[in-house]
Amino acid sequence: MANHKSALKRIRANNAKRLRNRYQAKTTRTFIKKLKNTTDHAEAQELYKSVSSMIDRLAKKNIIHKNKAAHNKSKLARFVNTLAA
């Protein structure tokens, strides 16, 4: 265990950030599942806008890799476009 005050504070801060990151990532995954279960095109477009921004936020904060974010957004966009047909 750490002996310095600053190290103890760093442990607390890292734990808080870890929990926040996990919460945001889990929330985003839930919204992605919600989008994939949608059958209405208009509703899917609205959901895609919010999910896309959530994914971008995760990538910006390095919670997920930027290429994974791009891959997820591309896949979801293709899904939304197939609903239009």
PDB file of N, CA and C in Angstrom:
ATOM      1  N   MET A   1       0.844  -1.183   0.000  1.00  0.00           N
ATOM      2  CA  MET A   1       0.000   0.000   0.000  1.00  0.00           C
ATOM      3  C   MET A   1       0.889   1.245   0.000  1.00  0.00           C
ATOM      4  N   ALA A   2       0.373   2.310  -0.587  1.00  0.00           N
ATOM      5  CA  ALA A   2       1.138   3.547  -0.693  1.00  0.00           C
ATOM      6  C   ALA A   2       1.292   4.217   0.674  1.00  0.00           C
ATOM      7  N   ASN A   3       2.423   4.881   0.838  1.00  0.00           N
ATOM      8  CA  ASN A   3       2.700   5.541   2.112  1.00  0.00           C
ATOM      9  C   ASN A   3       2.566   7.055   2.038  1.00  0.00           C
ATOM     10  N   HIS A   4       2.669   7.620   0.843  1.00  0.00           N
ATOM     11  CA  HIS A   4       2.642   9.081   0.709  1.00  0.00           C
ATOM     12  C   HIS A   4       1.215   9.583   0.558  1.00  0.00           C
ATOM     13  N   LYS A   5       0.977  10.782   1.080  1.00  0.00           N
ATOM     14  CA  LYS A   5      -0.349  11.373   1.012  1.00  0.00           C
ATOM     15  C   LYS A   5      -0.790  11.561  -0.433  1.00  0.00           C
ATOM     16  N   SER A   6       0.135  12.014  -1.264  1.00  0.00           N
ATOM     17  CA  SER A   6      -0.211  12.266  -2.669  1.00  0.00           C
ATOM     18  C   SER A   6      -0.538  10.960  -3.401  1.00  0.00           C
ATOM     19  N   ALA A   7       0.140   9.876  -3.017  1.00  0.00           N
ATOM     20  CA  ALA A   7      -0.132   8.583  -3.651  1.00  0.00           C
ATOM     21  C   ALA A   7      -1.511   8.067  -3.245  1.00  0.00           C
ATOM     22  N   LEU A   8      -1.868   8.285  -1.988  1.00  0.00           N
ATOM     23  CA  LEU A   8      -3.199   7.876  -1.529  1.00  0.00           C
ATOM     24  C   LEU A   8      -4.283   8.671  -2.254  1.00  0.00           C
ATOM     25  N   LYS A   9      -4.033   9.972  -2.435  1.00  0.00           N
ATOM     26  CA  LYS A   9      -4.988  10.814  -3.148  1.00  0.00           C
ATOM     27  C   LYS A   9      -5.105  10.373  -4.603  1.00  0.00           C
ATOM     28  N   ARG A  10      -3.988  10.024  -5.210  1.00  0.00           N
ATOM     29  CA  ARG A  10      -3.977   9.569  -6.598  1.00  0.00           C
ATOM     30  C   ARG A  10      -4.788   8.277  -6.736  1.00  0.00           C
ATOM     31  N   ILE A  11      -4.674   7.391  -5.757  1.00  0.00           N
ATOM     32  CA  ILE A  11      -5.446   6.142  -5.786  1.00  0.00           C
ATOM     33  C   ILE A  11      -6.941   6.444  -5.749  1.00  0.00           C
ATOM     34  N   ARG A  12      -7.335   7.373  -4.873  1.00  0.00           N
ATOM     35  CA  ARG A  12      -8.749   7.745  -4.789  1.00  0.00           C
ATOM     36  C   ARG A  12      -9.234   8.373  -6.088  1.00  0.00           C
ATOM     37  N   ALA A  13      -8.427   9.261  -6.656  1.00  0.00           N
ATOM     38  CA  ALA A  13      -8.804   9.947  -7.895  1.00  0.00           C
ATOM     39  C   ALA A  13      -8.920   8.955  -9.054  1.00  0.00           C
ATOM     40  N   ASN A  14      -7.947   8.031  -9.134  1.00  0.00           N
ATOM     41  CA  ASN A  14      -7.982   7.034 -10.209  1.00  0.00           C
ATOM     42  C   ASN A  14      -9.215   6.152 -10.099  1.00  0.00           C
ATOM     43  N   ASN A  15      -9.574   5.788  -8.891  1.00  0.00           N
ATOM     44  CA  ASN A  15     -10.757   4.950  -8.689  1.00  0.00           C
ATOM     45  C   ASN A  15     -12.025   5.684  -9.112  1.00  0.00           C
ATOM     46  N   ALA A  16     -12.110   6.964  -8.770  1.00  0.00           N
ATOM     47  CA  ALA A  16     -13.283   7.762  -9.150  1.00  0.00           C
ATOM     48  C   ALA A  16     -13.379   7.872 -10.667  1.00  0.00           C
ATOM     49  N   LYS A  17     -12.246   8.123 -11.320  1.00  0.00           N
ATOM     50  CA  LYS A  17     -12.237   8.236 -12.788  1.00  0.00           C
ATOM     51  C   LYS A  17     -12.593   6.908 -13.435  1.00  0.00           C
ATOM     52  N   ARG A  18     -12.091   5.822 -12.868  1.00  0.00           N
ATOM     53  CA  ARG A  18     -12.364   4.490 -13.401  1.00  0.00           C
ATOM     54  C   ARG A  18     -13.859   4.202 -13.365  1.00  0.00           C
ATOM     55  N   LEU A  19     -14.486   4.506 -12.227  1.00  0.00           N
ATOM     56  CA  LEU A  19     -15.923   4.271 -12.094  1.00  0.00           C
ATOM     57  C   LEU A  19     -16.719   5.132 -13.070  1.00  0.00           C
ATOM     58  N   ARG A  20     -16.308   6.383 -13.223  1.00  0.00           N
ATOM     59  CA  ARG A  20     -17.000   7.285 -14.153  1.00  0.00           C
ATOM     60  C   ARG A  20     -16.868   6.783 -15.586  1.00  0.00           C
ATOM     61  N   ASN A  21     -15.660   6.355 -15.954  1.00  0.00           N
ATOM     62  CA  ASN A  21     -15.427   5.846 -17.309  1.00  0.00           C
ATOM     63  C   ASN A  21     -16.248   4.588 -17.569  1.00  0.00           C
ATOM     64  N   ARG A  22     -16.296   3.687 -16.599  1.00  0.00           N
ATOM     65  CA  ARG A  22     -17.072   2.452 -16.750  1.00  0.00           C
ATOM     66  C   ARG A  22     -18.551   2.765 -16.898  1.00  0.00           C
ATOM     67  N   TYR A  23     -19.040   3.732 -16.126  1.00  0.00           N
ATOM     68  CA  TYR A  23     -20.448   4.114 -16.206  1.00  0.00           C
ATOM     69  C   TYR A  23     -20.778   4.659 -17.595  1.00  0.00           C
ATOM     70  N   GLN A  24     -19.931   5.558 -18.099  1.00  0.00           N
ATOM     71  CA  GLN A  24     -20.182   6.154 -19.411  1.00  0.00           C
ATOM     72  C   GLN A  24     -20.110   5.108 -20.515  1.00  0.00           C
ATOM     73  N   ALA A  25     -19.141   4.204 -20.436  1.00  0.00           N
ATOM     74  CA  ALA A  25     -19.002   3.165 -21.453  1.00  0.00           C
ATOM     75  C   ALA A  25     -20.195   2.223 -21.426  1.00  0.00           C
ATOM     76  N   LYS A  26     -20.639   1.843 -20.237  1.00  0.00           N
ATOM     77  CA  LYS A  26     -21.777   0.936 -20.110  1.00  0.00           C
ATOM     78  C   LYS A  26     -23.056   1.596 -20.615  1.00  0.00           C
ATOM     79  N   THR A  27     -23.236   2.874 -20.304  1.00  0.00           N
ATOM     80  CA  THR A  27     -24.407   3.602 -20.770  1.00  0.00           C
ATOM     81  C   THR A  27     -24.431   3.661 -22.295  1.00  0.00           C
ATOM     82  N   THR A  28     -23.268   3.901 -22.885  1.00  0.00           N
ATOM     83  CA  THR A  28     -23.178   3.954 -24.342  1.00  0.00           C
ATOM     84  C   THR A  28     -23.522   2.606 -24.954  1.00  0.00           C
ATOM     85  N   ARG A  29     -23.014   1.521 -24.367  1.00  0.00           N
ATOM     86  CA  ARG A  29     -23.329   0.181 -24.890  1.00  0.00           C
ATOM     87  C   ARG A  29     -24.825  -0.099 -24.802  1.00  0.00           C
ATOM     88  N   THR A  30     -25.458   0.369 -23.734  1.00  0.00           N
ATOM     89  CA  THR A  30     -26.900   0.177 -23.575  1.00  0.00           C
ATOM     90  C   THR A  30     -27.656   0.906 -24.687  1.00  0.00           C
ATOM     91  N   PHE A  31     -27.241   2.141 -24.990  1.00  0.00           N
ATOM     92  CA  PHE A  31     -27.893   2.905 -26.049  1.00  0.00           C
ATOM     93  C   PHE A  31     -27.659   2.275 -27.419  1.00  0.00           C
ATOM     94  N   ILE A  32     -26.485   1.683 -27.617  1.00  0.00           N
ATOM     95  CA  ILE A  32     -26.200   1.003 -28.885  1.00  0.00           C
ATOM     96  C   ILE A  32     -27.151  -0.179 -29.058  1.00  0.00           C
ATOM     97  N   LYS A  33     -27.353  -0.946 -27.982  1.00  0.00           N
ATOM     98  CA  LYS A  33     -28.291  -2.074 -28.043  1.00  0.00           C
ATOM     99  C   LYS A  33     -29.705  -1.585 -28.321  1.00  0.00           C
ATOM    100  N   LYS A  34     -30.073  -0.478 -27.695  1.00  0.00           N
ATOM    101  CA  LYS A  34     -31.395   0.102 -27.909  1.00  0.00           C
ATOM    102  C   LYS A  34     -31.578   0.499 -29.377  1.00  0.00           C
ATOM    103  N   LEU A  35     -30.533   1.077 -29.956  1.00  0.00           N
ATOM    104  CA  LEU A  35     -30.573   1.482 -31.370  1.00  0.00           C
ATOM    105  C   LEU A  35     -30.698   0.270 -32.277  1.00  0.00           C
ATOM    106  N   LYS A  36     -29.950  -0.795 -31.969  1.00  0.00           N
ATOM    107  CA  LYS A  36     -29.984  -1.993 -32.807  1.00  0.00           C
ATOM    108  C   LYS A  36     -31.336  -2.699 -32.755  1.00  0.00           C
ATOM    109  N   ASN A  37     -32.083  -2.517 -31.663  1.00  0.00           N
ATOM    110  CA  ASN A  37     -33.388  -3.149 -31.540  1.00  0.00           C
ATOM    111  C   ASN A  37     -34.516  -2.309 -32.131  1.00  0.00           C
ATOM    112  N   THR A  38     -34.184  -1.132 -32.663  1.00  0.00           N
ATOM    113  CA  THR A  38     -35.183  -0.243 -33.233  1.00  0.00           C
ATOM    114  C   THR A  38     -35.541  -0.689 -34.645  1.00  0.00           C
ATOM    115  N   THR A  39     -36.827  -0.582 -34.985  1.00  0.00           N
ATOM    116  CA  THR A  39     -37.266  -0.928 -36.336  1.00  0.00           C
ATOM    117  C   THR A  39     -37.768   0.296 -37.096  1.00  0.00           C
ATOM    118  N   ASP A  40     -38.023   1.406 -36.404  1.00  0.00           N
ATOM    119  CA  ASP A  40     -38.509   2.629 -37.038  1.00  0.00           C
ATOM    120  C   ASP A  40     -37.323   3.496 -37.477  1.00  0.00           C
ATOM    121  N   HIS A  41     -37.331   3.924 -38.747  1.00  0.00           N
ATOM    122  CA  HIS A  41     -36.193   4.675 -39.301  1.00  0.00           C
ATOM    123  C   HIS A  41     -36.040   6.044 -38.637  1.00  0.00           C
ATOM    124  N   ALA A  42     -37.136   6.762 -38.449  1.00  0.00           N
ATOM    125  CA  ALA A  42     -37.056   8.102 -37.864  1.00  0.00           C
ATOM    126  C   ALA A  42     -36.519   8.048 -36.427  1.00  0.00           C
ATOM    127  N   GLU A  43     -37.011   7.093 -35.672  1.00  0.00           N
ATOM    128  CA  GLU A  43     -36.547   6.933 -34.288  1.00  0.00           C
ATOM    129  C   GLU A  43     -35.071   6.534 -34.264  1.00  0.00           C
ATOM    130  N   ALA A  44     -34.683   5.677 -35.209  1.00  0.00           N
ATOM    131  CA  ALA A  44     -33.289   5.233 -35.285  1.00  0.00           C
ATOM    132  C   ALA A  44     -32.363   6.396 -35.614  1.00  0.00           C
ATOM    133  N   GLN A  45     -32.805   7.295 -36.484  1.00  0.00           N
ATOM    134  CA  GLN A  45     -31.971   8.455 -36.827  1.00  0.00           C
ATOM    135  C   GLN A  45     -31.738   9.343 -35.607  1.00  0.00           C
ATOM    136  N   GLU A  46     -32.788   9.575 -34.833  1.00  0.00           N
ATOM    137  CA  GLU A  46     -32.648  10.395 -33.628  1.00  0.00           C
ATOM    138  C   GLU A  46     -31.722   9.726 -32.620  1.00  0.00           C
ATOM    139  N   LEU A  47     -31.900   8.426 -32.440  1.00  0.00           N
ATOM    140  CA  LEU A  47     -31.038   7.685 -31.516  1.00  0.00           C
ATOM    141  C   LEU A  47     -29.597   7.688 -32.007  1.00  0.00           C
ATOM    142  N   TYR A  48     -29.412   7.571 -33.320  1.00  0.00           N
ATOM    143  CA  TYR A  48     -28.054   7.521 -33.879  1.00  0.00           C
ATOM    144  C   TYR A  48     -27.287   8.805 -33.568  1.00  0.00           C
ATOM    145  N   LYS A  49     -27.982   9.946 -33.625  1.00  0.00           N
ATOM    146  CA  LYS A  49     -27.317  11.222 -33.322  1.00  0.00           C
ATOM    147  C   LYS A  49     -26.762  11.219 -31.899  1.00  0.00           C
ATOM    148  N   SER A  50     -27.578  10.792 -30.944  1.00  0.00           N
ATOM    149  CA  SER A  50     -27.122  10.811 -29.555  1.00  0.00           C
ATOM    150  C   SER A  50     -26.054   9.750 -29.302  1.00  0.00           C
ATOM    151  N   VAL A  51     -26.228   8.556 -29.886  1.00  0.00           N
ATOM    152  CA  VAL A  51     -25.248   7.485 -29.699  1.00  0.00           C
ATOM    153  C   VAL A  51     -23.914   7.871 -30.327  1.00  0.00           C
ATOM    154  N   SER A  52     -23.979   8.499 -31.480  1.00  0.00           N
ATOM    155  CA  SER A  52     -22.759   8.921 -32.172  1.00  0.00           C
ATOM    156  C   SER A  52     -21.964   9.912 -31.322  1.00  0.00           C
ATOM    157  N   SER A  53     -22.661  10.866 -30.714  1.00  0.00           N
ATOM    158  CA  SER A  53     -21.953  11.838 -29.876  1.00  0.00           C
ATOM    159  C   SER A  53     -21.395  11.178 -28.620  1.00  0.00           C
ATOM    160  N   MET A  54     -22.126  10.181 -28.080  1.00  0.00           N
ATOM    161  CA  MET A  54     -21.619   9.464 -26.905  1.00  0.00           C
ATOM    162  C   MET A  54     -20.338   8.713 -27.250  1.00  0.00           C
ATOM    163  N   ILE A  55     -20.337   8.065 -28.421  1.00  0.00           N
ATOM    164  CA  ILE A  55     -19.154   7.317 -28.859  1.00  0.00           C
ATOM    165  C   ILE A  55     -17.977   8.262 -29.065  1.00  0.00           C
ATOM    166  N   ASP A  56     -18.251   9.427 -29.687  1.00  0.00           N
ATOM    167  CA  ASP A  56     -17.186  10.413 -29.897  1.00  0.00           C
ATOM    168  C   ASP A  56     -16.601  10.882 -28.572  1.00  0.00           C
ATOM    169  N   ARG A  57     -17.465  11.067 -27.588  1.00  0.00           N
ATOM    170  CA  ARG A  57     -17.006  11.525 -26.271  1.00  0.00           C
ATOM    171  C   ARG A  57     -16.094  10.484 -25.629  1.00  0.00           C
ATOM    172  N   LEU A  58     -16.460   9.206 -25.764  1.00  0.00           N
ATOM    173  CA  LEU A  58     -15.626   8.141 -25.199  1.00  0.00           C
ATOM    174  C   LEU A  58     -14.263   8.104 -25.877  1.00  0.00           C
ATOM    175  N   ALA A  59     -14.258   8.291 -27.205  1.00  0.00           N
ATOM    176  CA  ALA A  59     -12.990   8.269 -27.940  1.00  0.00           C
ATOM    177  C   ALA A  59     -12.130   9.476 -27.575  1.00  0.00           C
ATOM    178  N   LYS A  60     -12.762  10.617 -27.407  1.00  0.00           N
ATOM    179  CA  LYS A  60     -12.033  11.842 -27.069  1.00  0.00           C
ATOM    180  C   LYS A  60     -11.326  11.706 -25.717  1.00  0.00           C
ATOM    181  N   LYS A  61     -11.988  11.012 -24.778  1.00  0.00           N
ATOM    182  CA  LYS A  61     -11.414  10.834 -23.449  1.00  0.00           C
ATOM    183  C   LYS A  61     -10.560   9.578 -23.340  1.00  0.00           C
ATOM    184  N   ASN A  62     -10.299   8.921 -24.468  1.00  0.00           N
ATOM    185  CA  ASN A  62      -9.474   7.713 -24.535  1.00  0.00           C
ATOM    186  C   ASN A  62     -10.041   6.559 -23.701  1.00  0.00           C
ATOM    187  N   ILE A  63     -11.350   6.526 -23.566  1.00  0.00           N
ATOM    188  CA  ILE A  63     -11.968   5.394 -22.888  1.00  0.00           C
ATOM    189  C   ILE A  63     -12.033   4.228 -23.867  1.00  0.00           C
ATOM    190  N   ILE A  64     -12.309   4.548 -25.147  1.00  0.00           N
ATOM    191  CA  ILE A  64     -12.203   3.558 -26.217  1.00  0.00           C
ATOM    192  C   ILE A  64     -11.281   4.124 -27.283  1.00  0.00           C
ATOM    193  N   HIS A  65     -10.722   3.268 -28.109  1.00  0.00           N
ATOM    194  CA  HIS A  65      -9.805   3.690 -29.158  1.00  0.00           C
ATOM    195  C   HIS A  65     -10.561   4.419 -30.257  1.00  0.00           C
ATOM    196  N   LYS A  66      -9.915   5.389 -30.896  1.00  0.00           N
ATOM    197  CA  LYS A  66     -10.590   6.187 -31.923  1.00  0.00           C
ATOM    198  C   LYS A  66     -11.017   5.338 -33.108  1.00  0.00           C
ATOM    199  N   ASN A  67     -10.236   4.292 -33.433  1.00  0.00           N
ATOM    200  CA  ASN A  67     -10.619   3.425 -34.546  1.00  0.00           C
ATOM    201  C   ASN A  67     -11.838   2.578 -34.196  1.00  0.00           C
ATOM    202  N   LYS A  68     -11.932   2.162 -32.942  1.00  0.00           N
ATOM    203  CA  LYS A  68     -13.114   1.414 -32.507  1.00  0.00           C
ATOM    204  C   LYS A  68     -14.342   2.305 -32.579  1.00  0.00           C
ATOM    205  N   ALA A  69     -14.176   3.558 -32.198  1.00  0.00           N
ATOM    206  CA  ALA A  69     -15.287   4.507 -32.263  1.00  0.00           C
ATOM    207  C   ALA A  69     -15.742   4.687 -33.706  1.00  0.00           C
ATOM    208  N   ALA A  70     -14.794   4.840 -34.610  1.00  0.00           N
ATOM    209  CA  ALA A  70     -15.121   5.019 -36.029  1.00  0.00           C
ATOM    210  C   ALA A  70     -15.818   3.777 -36.575  1.00  0.00           C
ATOM    211  N   HIS A  71     -15.333   2.609 -36.179  1.00  0.00           N
ATOM    212  CA  HIS A  71     -15.919   1.342 -36.630  1.00  0.00           C
ATOM    213  C   HIS A  71     -17.362   1.211 -36.134  1.00  0.00           C
ATOM    214  N   ASN A  72     -17.581   1.510 -34.855  1.00  0.00           N
ATOM    215  CA  ASN A  72     -18.927   1.417 -34.290  1.00  0.00           C
ATOM    216  C   ASN A  72     -19.890   2.384 -34.976  1.00  0.00           C
ATOM    217  N   LYS A  73     -19.443   3.627 -35.190  1.00  0.00           N
ATOM    218  CA  LYS A  73     -20.302   4.624 -35.817  1.00  0.00           C
ATOM    219  C   LYS A  73     -20.636   4.225 -37.256  1.00  0.00           C
ATOM    220  N   SER A  74     -19.660   3.697 -37.966  1.00  0.00           N
ATOM    221  CA  SER A  74     -19.872   3.272 -39.351  1.00  0.00           C
ATOM    222  C   SER A  74     -20.888   2.146 -39.417  1.00  0.00           C
ATOM    223  N   LYS A  75     -20.715   1.179 -38.529  1.00  0.00           N
ATOM    224  CA  LYS A  75     -21.613   0.022 -38.499  1.00  0.00           C
ATOM    225  C   LYS A  75     -23.044   0.456 -38.169  1.00  0.00           C
ATOM    226  N   LEU A  76     -23.182   1.359 -37.201  1.00  0.00           N
ATOM    227  CA  LEU A  76     -24.506   1.836 -36.813  1.00  0.00           C
ATOM    228  C   LEU A  76     -25.141   2.668 -37.930  1.00  0.00           C
ATOM    229  N   ALA A  77     -24.328   3.466 -38.620  1.00  0.00           N
ATOM    230  CA  ALA A  77     -24.848   4.268 -39.725  1.00  0.00           C
ATOM    231  C   ALA A  77     -25.374   3.372 -40.837  1.00  0.00           C
ATOM    232  N   ARG A  78     -24.639   2.301 -41.127  1.00  0.00           N
ATOM    233  CA  ARG A  78     -25.101   1.343 -42.132  1.00  0.00           C
ATOM    234  C   ARG A  78     -26.431   0.712 -41.707  1.00  0.00           C
ATOM    235  N   PHE A  79     -26.544   0.393 -40.429  1.00  0.00           N
ATOM    236  CA  PHE A  79     -27.772  -0.207 -39.908  1.00  0.00           C
ATOM    237  C   PHE A  79     -28.944   0.746 -40.070  1.00  0.00           C
ATOM    238  N   VAL A  80     -28.735   2.030 -39.717  1.00  0.00           N
ATOM    239  CA  VAL A  80     -29.806   3.033 -39.820  1.00  0.00           C
ATOM    240  C   VAL A  80     -30.209   3.213 -41.281  1.00  0.00           C
ATOM    241  N   ASN A  81     -29.245   3.180 -42.186  1.00  0.00           N
ATOM    242  CA  ASN A  81     -29.545   3.354 -43.603  1.00  0.00           C
ATOM    243  C   ASN A  81     -30.314   2.162 -44.167  1.00  0.00           C
ATOM    244  N   THR A  82     -30.080   0.966 -43.644  1.00  0.00           N
ATOM    245  CA  THR A  82     -30.827  -0.192 -44.142  1.00  0.00           C
ATOM    246  C   THR A  82     -32.291  -0.116 -43.702  1.00  0.00           C
ATOM    247  N   LEU A  83     -32.553   0.575 -42.581  1.00  0.00           N
ATOM    248  CA  LEU A  83     -33.940   0.730 -42.141  1.00  0.00           C
ATOM    249  C   LEU A  83     -34.726   1.611 -43.107  1.00  0.00           C
ATOM    250  N   ALA A  84     -34.044   2.522 -43.774  1.00  0.00           N
ATOM    251  CA  ALA A  84     -34.718   3.423 -44.703  1.00  0.00           C
ATOM    252  C   ALA A  84     -35.227   2.669 -45.931  1.00  0.00           C
ATOM    253  N   ALA A  85     -34.517   1.624 -46.318  1.00  0.00           N
ATOM    254  CA  ALA A  85     -34.889   0.881 -47.522  1.00  0.00           C
ATOM    255  C   ALA A  85     -36.105   0.005 -47.339  1.00  0.00           C
TER     256      ALA A  85
END
